[in-house]
PDB file of C-alpha atoms and ligand atoms in Angstrom:
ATOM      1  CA  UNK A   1       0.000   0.000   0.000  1.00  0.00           C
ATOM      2  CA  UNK A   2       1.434   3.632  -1.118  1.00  0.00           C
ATOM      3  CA  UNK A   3       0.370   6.378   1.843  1.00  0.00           C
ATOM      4  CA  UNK A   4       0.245   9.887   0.433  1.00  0.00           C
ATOM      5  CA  UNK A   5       0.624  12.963   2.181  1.00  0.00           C
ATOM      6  CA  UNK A   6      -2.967  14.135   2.802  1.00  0.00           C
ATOM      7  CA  UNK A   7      -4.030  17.809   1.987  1.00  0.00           C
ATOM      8  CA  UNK A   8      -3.508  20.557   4.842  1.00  0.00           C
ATOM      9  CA  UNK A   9      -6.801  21.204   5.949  1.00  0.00           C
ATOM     10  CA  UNK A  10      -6.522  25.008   5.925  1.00  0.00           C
ATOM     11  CA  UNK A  11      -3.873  27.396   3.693  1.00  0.00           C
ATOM     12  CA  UNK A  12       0.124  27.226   4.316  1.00  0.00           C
ATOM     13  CA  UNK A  13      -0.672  30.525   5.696  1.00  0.00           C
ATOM     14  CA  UNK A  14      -3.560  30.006   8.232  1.00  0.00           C
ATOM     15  CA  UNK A  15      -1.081  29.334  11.537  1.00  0.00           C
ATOM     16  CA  UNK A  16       0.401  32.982  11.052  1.00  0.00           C
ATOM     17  CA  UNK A  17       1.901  34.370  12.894  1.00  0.00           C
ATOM     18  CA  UNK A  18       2.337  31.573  15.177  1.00  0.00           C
ATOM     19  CA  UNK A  19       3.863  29.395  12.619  1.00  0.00           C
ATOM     20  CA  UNK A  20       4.719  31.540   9.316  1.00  0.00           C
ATOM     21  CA  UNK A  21       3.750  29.906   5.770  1.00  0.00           C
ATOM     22  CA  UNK A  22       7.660  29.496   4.715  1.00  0.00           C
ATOM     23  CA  UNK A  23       7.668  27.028   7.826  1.00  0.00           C
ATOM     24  CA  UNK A  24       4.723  25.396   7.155  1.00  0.00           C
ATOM     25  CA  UNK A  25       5.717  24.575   3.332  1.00  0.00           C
ATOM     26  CA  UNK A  26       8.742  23.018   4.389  1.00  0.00           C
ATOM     27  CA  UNK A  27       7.597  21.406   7.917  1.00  0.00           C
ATOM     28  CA  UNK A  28       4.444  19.633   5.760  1.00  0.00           C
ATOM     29  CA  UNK A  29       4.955  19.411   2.201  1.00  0.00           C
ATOM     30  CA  UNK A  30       9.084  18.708   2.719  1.00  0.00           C
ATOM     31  CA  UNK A  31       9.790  17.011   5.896  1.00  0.00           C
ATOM     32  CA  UNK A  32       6.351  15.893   6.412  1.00  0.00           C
ATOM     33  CA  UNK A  33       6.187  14.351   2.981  1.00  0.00           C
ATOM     34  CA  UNK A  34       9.907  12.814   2.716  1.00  0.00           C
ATOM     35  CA  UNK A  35       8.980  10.840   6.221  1.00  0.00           C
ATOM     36  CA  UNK A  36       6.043   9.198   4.084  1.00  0.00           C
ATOM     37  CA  UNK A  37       8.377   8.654   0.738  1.00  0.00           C
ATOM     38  CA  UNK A  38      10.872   7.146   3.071  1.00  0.00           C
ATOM     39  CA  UNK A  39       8.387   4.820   4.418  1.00  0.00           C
ATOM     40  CA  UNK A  40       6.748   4.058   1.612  1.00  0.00           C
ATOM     41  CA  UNK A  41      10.522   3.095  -0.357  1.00  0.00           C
ATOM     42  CA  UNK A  42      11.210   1.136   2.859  1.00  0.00           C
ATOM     43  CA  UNK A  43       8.045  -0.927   3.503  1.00  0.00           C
ATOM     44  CA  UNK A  44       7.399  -2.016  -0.098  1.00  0.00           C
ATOM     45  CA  UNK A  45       7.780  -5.964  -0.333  1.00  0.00           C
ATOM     46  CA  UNK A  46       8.274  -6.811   2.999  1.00  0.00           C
ATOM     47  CA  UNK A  47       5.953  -7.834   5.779  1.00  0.00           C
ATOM     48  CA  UNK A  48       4.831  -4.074   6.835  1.00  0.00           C
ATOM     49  CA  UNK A  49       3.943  -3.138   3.499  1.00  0.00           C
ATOM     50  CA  UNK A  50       0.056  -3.660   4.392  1.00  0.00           C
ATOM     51  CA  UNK A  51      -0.111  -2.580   7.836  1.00  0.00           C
ATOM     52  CA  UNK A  52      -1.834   0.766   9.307  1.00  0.00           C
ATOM     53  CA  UNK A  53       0.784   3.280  10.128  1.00  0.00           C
ATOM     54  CA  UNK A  54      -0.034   2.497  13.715  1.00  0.00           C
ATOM     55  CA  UNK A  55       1.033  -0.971  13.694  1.00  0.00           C
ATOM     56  CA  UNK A  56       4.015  -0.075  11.745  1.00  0.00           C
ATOM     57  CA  UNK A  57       5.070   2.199  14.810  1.00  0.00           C
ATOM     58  CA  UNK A  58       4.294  -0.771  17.280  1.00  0.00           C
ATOM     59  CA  UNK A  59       6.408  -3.405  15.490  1.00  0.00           C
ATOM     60  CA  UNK A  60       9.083  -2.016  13.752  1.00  0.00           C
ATOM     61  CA  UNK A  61      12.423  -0.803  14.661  1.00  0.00           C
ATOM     62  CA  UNK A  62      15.687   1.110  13.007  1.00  0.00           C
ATOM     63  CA  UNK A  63      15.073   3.101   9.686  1.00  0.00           C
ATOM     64  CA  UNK A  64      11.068   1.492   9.296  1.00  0.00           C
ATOM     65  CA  UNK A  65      10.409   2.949  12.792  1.00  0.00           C
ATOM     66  CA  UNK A  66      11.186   6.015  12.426  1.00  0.00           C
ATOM     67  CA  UNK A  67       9.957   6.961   9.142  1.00  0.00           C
ATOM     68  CA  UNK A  68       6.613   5.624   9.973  1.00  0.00           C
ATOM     69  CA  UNK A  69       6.306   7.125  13.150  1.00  0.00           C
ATOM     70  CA  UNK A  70       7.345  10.541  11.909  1.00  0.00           C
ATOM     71  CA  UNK A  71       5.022  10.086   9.374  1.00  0.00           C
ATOM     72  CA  UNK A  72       2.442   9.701  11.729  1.00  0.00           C
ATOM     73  CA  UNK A  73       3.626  12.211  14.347  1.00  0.00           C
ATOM     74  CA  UNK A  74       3.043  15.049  11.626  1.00  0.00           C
ATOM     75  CA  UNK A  75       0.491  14.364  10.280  1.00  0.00           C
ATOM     76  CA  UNK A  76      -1.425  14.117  13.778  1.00  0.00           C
ATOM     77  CA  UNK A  77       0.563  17.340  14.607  1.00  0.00           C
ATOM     78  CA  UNK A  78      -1.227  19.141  11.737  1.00  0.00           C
ATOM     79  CA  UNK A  79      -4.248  17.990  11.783  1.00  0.00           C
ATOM     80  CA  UNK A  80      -4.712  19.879  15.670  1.00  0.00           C
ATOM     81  CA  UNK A  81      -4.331  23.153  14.374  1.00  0.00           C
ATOM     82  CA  UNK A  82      -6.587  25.958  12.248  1.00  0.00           C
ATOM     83  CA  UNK A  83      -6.446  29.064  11.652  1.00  0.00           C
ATOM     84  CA  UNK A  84      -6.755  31.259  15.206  1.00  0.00           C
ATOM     85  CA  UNK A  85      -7.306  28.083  17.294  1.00  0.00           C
ATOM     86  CA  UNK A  86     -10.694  26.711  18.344  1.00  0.00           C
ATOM     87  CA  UNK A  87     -12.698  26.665  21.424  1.00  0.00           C
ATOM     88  CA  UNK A  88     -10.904  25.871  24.914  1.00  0.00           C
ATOM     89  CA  UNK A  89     -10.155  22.958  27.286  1.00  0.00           C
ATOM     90  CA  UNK A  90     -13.533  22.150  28.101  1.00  0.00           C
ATOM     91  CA  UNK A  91     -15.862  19.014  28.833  1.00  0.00           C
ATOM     92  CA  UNK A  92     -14.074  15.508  29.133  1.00  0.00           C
ATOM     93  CA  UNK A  93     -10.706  16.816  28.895  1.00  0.00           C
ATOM     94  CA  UNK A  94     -10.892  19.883  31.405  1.00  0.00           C
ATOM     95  CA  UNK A  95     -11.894  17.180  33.960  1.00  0.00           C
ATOM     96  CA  UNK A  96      -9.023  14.515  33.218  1.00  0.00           C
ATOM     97  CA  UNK A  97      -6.388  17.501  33.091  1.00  0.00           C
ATOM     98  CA  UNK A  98      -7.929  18.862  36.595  1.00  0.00           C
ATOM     99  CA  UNK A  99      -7.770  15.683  37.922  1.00  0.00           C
ATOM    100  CA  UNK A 100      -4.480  15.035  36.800  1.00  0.00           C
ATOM    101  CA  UNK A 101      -2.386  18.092  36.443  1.00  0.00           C
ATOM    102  CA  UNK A 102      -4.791  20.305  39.078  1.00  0.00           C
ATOM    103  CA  UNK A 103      -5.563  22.892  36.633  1.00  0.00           C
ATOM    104  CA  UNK A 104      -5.401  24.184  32.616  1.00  0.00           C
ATOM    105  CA  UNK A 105      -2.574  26.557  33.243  1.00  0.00           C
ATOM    106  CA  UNK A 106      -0.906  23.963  35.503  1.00  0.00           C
ATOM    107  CA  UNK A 107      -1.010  21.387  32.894  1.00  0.00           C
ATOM    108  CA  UNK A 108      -0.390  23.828  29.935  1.00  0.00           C
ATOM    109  CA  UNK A 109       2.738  25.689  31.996  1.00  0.00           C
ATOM    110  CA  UNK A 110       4.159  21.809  32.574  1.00  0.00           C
ATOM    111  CA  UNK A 111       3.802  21.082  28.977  1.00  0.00           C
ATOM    112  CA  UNK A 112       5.937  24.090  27.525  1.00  0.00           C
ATOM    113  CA  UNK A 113       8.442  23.124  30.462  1.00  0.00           C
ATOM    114  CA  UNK A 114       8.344  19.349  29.156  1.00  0.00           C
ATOM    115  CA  UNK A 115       8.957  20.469  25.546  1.00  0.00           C
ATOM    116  CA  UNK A 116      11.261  23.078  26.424  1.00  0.00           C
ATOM    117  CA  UNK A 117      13.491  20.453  28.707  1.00  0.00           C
ATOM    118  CA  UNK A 118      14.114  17.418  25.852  1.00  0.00           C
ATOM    119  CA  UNK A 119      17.704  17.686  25.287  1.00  0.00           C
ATOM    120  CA  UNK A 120      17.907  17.528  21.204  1.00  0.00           C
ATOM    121  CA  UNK A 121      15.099  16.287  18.683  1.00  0.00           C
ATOM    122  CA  UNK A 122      11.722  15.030  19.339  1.00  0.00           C
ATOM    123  CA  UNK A 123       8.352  15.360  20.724  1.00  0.00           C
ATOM    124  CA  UNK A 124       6.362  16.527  23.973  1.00  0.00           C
ATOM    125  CA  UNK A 125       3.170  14.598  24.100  1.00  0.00           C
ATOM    126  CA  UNK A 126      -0.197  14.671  25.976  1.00  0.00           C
ATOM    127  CA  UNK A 127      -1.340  11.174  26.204  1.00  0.00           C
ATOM    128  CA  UNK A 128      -3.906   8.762  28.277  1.00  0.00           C
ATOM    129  CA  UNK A 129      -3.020   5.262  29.573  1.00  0.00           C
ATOM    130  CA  UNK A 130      -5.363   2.540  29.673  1.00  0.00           C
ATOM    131  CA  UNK A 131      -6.769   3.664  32.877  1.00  0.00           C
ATOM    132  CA  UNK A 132      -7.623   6.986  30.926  1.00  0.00           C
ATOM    133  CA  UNK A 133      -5.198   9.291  32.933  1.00  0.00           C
ATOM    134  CA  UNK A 134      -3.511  11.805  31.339  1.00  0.00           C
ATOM    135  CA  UNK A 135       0.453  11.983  31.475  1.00  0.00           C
ATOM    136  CA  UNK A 136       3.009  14.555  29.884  1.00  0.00           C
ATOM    137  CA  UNK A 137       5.481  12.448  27.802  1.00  0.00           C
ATOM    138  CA  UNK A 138       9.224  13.328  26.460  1.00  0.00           C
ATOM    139  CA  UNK A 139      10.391  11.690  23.646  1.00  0.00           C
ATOM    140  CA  UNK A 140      13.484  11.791  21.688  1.00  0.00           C
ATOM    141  CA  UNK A 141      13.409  11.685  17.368  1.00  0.00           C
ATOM    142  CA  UNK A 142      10.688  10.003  16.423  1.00  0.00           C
ATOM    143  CA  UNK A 143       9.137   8.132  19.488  1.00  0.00           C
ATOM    144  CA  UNK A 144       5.356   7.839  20.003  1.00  0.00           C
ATOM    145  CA  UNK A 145       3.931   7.150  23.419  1.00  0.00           C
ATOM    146  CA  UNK A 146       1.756   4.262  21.686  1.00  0.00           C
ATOM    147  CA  UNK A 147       4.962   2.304  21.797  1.00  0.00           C
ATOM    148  CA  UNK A 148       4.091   2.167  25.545  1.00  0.00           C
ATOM    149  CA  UNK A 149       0.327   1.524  24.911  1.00  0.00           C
ATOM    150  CA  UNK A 150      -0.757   4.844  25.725  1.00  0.00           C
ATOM    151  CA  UNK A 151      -2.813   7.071  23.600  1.00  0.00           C
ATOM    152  CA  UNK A 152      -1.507  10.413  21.999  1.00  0.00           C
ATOM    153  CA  UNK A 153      -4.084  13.059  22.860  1.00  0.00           C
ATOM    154  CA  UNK A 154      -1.752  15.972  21.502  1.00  0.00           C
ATOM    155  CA  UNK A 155       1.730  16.909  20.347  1.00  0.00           C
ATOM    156  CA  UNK A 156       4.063  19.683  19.851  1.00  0.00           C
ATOM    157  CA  UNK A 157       6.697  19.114  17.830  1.00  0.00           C
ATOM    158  CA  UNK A 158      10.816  20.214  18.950  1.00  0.00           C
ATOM    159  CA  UNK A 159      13.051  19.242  16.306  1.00  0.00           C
ATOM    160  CA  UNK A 160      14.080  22.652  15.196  1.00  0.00           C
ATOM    161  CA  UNK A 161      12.673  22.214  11.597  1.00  0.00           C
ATOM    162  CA  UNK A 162       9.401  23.040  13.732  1.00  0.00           C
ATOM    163  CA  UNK A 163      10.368  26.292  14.580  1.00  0.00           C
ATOM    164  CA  UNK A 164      13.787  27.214  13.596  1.00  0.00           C
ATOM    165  CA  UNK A 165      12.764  29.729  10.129  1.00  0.00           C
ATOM    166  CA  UNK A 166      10.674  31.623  12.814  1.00  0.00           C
ATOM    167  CA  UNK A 167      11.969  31.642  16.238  1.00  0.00           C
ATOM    168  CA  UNK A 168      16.095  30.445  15.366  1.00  0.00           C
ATOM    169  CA  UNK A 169      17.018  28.899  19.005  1.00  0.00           C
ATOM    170  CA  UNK A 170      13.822  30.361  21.270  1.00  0.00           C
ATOM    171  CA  UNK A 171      11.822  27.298  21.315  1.00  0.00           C
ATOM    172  CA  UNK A 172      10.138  27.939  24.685  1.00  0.00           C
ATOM    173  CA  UNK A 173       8.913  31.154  22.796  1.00  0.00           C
ATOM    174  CA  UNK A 174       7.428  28.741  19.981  1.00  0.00           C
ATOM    175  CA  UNK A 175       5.948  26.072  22.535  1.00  0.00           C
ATOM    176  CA  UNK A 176       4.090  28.827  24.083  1.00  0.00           C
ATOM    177  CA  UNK A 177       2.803  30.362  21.137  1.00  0.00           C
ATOM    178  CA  UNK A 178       1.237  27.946  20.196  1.00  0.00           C
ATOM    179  CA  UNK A 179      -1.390  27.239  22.240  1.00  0.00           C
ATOM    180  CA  UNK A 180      -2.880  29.887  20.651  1.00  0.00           C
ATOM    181  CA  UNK A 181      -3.509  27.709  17.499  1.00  0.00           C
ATOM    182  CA  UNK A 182      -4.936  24.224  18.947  1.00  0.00           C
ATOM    183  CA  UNK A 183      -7.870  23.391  17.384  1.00  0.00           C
ATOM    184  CA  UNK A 184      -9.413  22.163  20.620  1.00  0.00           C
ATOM    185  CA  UNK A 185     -12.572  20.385  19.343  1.00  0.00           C
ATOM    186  CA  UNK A 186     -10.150  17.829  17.828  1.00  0.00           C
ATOM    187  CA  UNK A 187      -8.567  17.355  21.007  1.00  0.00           C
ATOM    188  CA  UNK A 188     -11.349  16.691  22.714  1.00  0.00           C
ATOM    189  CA  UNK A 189     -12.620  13.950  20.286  1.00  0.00           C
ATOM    190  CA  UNK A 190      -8.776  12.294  20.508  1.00  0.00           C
ATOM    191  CA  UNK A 191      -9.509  12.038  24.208  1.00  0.00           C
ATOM    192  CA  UNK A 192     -13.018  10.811  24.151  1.00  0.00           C
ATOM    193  CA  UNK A 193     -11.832   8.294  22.212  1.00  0.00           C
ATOM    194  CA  UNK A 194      -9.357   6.680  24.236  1.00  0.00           C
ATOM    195  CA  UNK A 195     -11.583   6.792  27.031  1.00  0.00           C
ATOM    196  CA  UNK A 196     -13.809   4.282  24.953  1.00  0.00           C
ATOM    197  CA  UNK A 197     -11.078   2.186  23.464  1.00  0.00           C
TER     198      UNK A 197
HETATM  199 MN1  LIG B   1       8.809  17.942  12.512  1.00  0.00          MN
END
């Protein structure tokens, strides 16, 4: 099976001026899209070449794992944002983050520290266990907290093609801003879901 890079589903301009067009054409439709090439080069005739992305990630290792899972990473990553962010922490997930993290600018202050803290490349992640508590994860290059059976619920991204064009080395500045841009209706539906899986 050949994956293709799906279409953005708002302009290369639409995150400004959180994220600025220029970083957006090269985040998505260059790194974004060589992660899925790479994958799709890689996979072809062997066992993984029919799988969902997801079990890719979850059985895979070396040069497989971490094209798929960056595939995957980004595209989740995109699809949370629109243009001027949507709605708020509300509903299912303003309870679970209460109950876990005390309060919304708790949580969200404890998330831009995560991000800010991973030494290198890779990914701060909001995601629920089993149990359906919520937990802030650090992971280096291209790891996915499904690998540990939990549930990605949201991610910012901190390899510096992320933010670099707009922010050079001020990525606590970029992890921040961006909360401004969540699409929060999708977030809510990511949780909800894992709290029926
Ligand atoms: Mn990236």
């Amino acid at each position: 099976m050949e994956y293709k890079l799906p279409e953005l589903p708002y302009a290369e301009n639409a995150l400004e001026p959180v994220i600025s067009a220029k970083t957006v054409s090269y985040h998505y439709g260059k790194h974004t899209k060589g992660y899925i090439d790479n994958m799709n080069r890689l996979i072809a005739g062997t066992e993984f070449s029919d799988m969902p992305v997801e079990g890719i990630i979850t059985s895979s290792d070396g040069a497989i794992f971490n094209n798929a899972s960056q595939a995957w990473n980004h595209m989740f990553y995109f699809e949370q944002f629109c243009k001027g962010g949507r709605g708020d922490i509300c509903c299912n997930l303003k309870r679970g983050i209460e109950e876990c993290f005390g309060s919304v600018i708790a949580f969200k202050d404890l998330f831009s520290q995560a991000g800010t803290a991973i030494f290198g490349s890779g990914w701060v992640w909001l995601a629920a266990d089993k149990a359906g508590k919520l937990h802030i994860a650090k992971c280096g290059n291209a790891d996915n907290p499904m690998i540990n059976g939990m549930t990605p619920i949201l991610a910012f991204d901190v390899w510096e093609h992320a933010y670099y064009l707009d922010y050079q080395n001020r990525r606590a500045e970029h992890l921040n801003a961006l909360w401004e841009i969540v699409d929060w209706d999708v977030i809510e539906k990511r949780y909800v879901n894992a709290l029926n899986k």
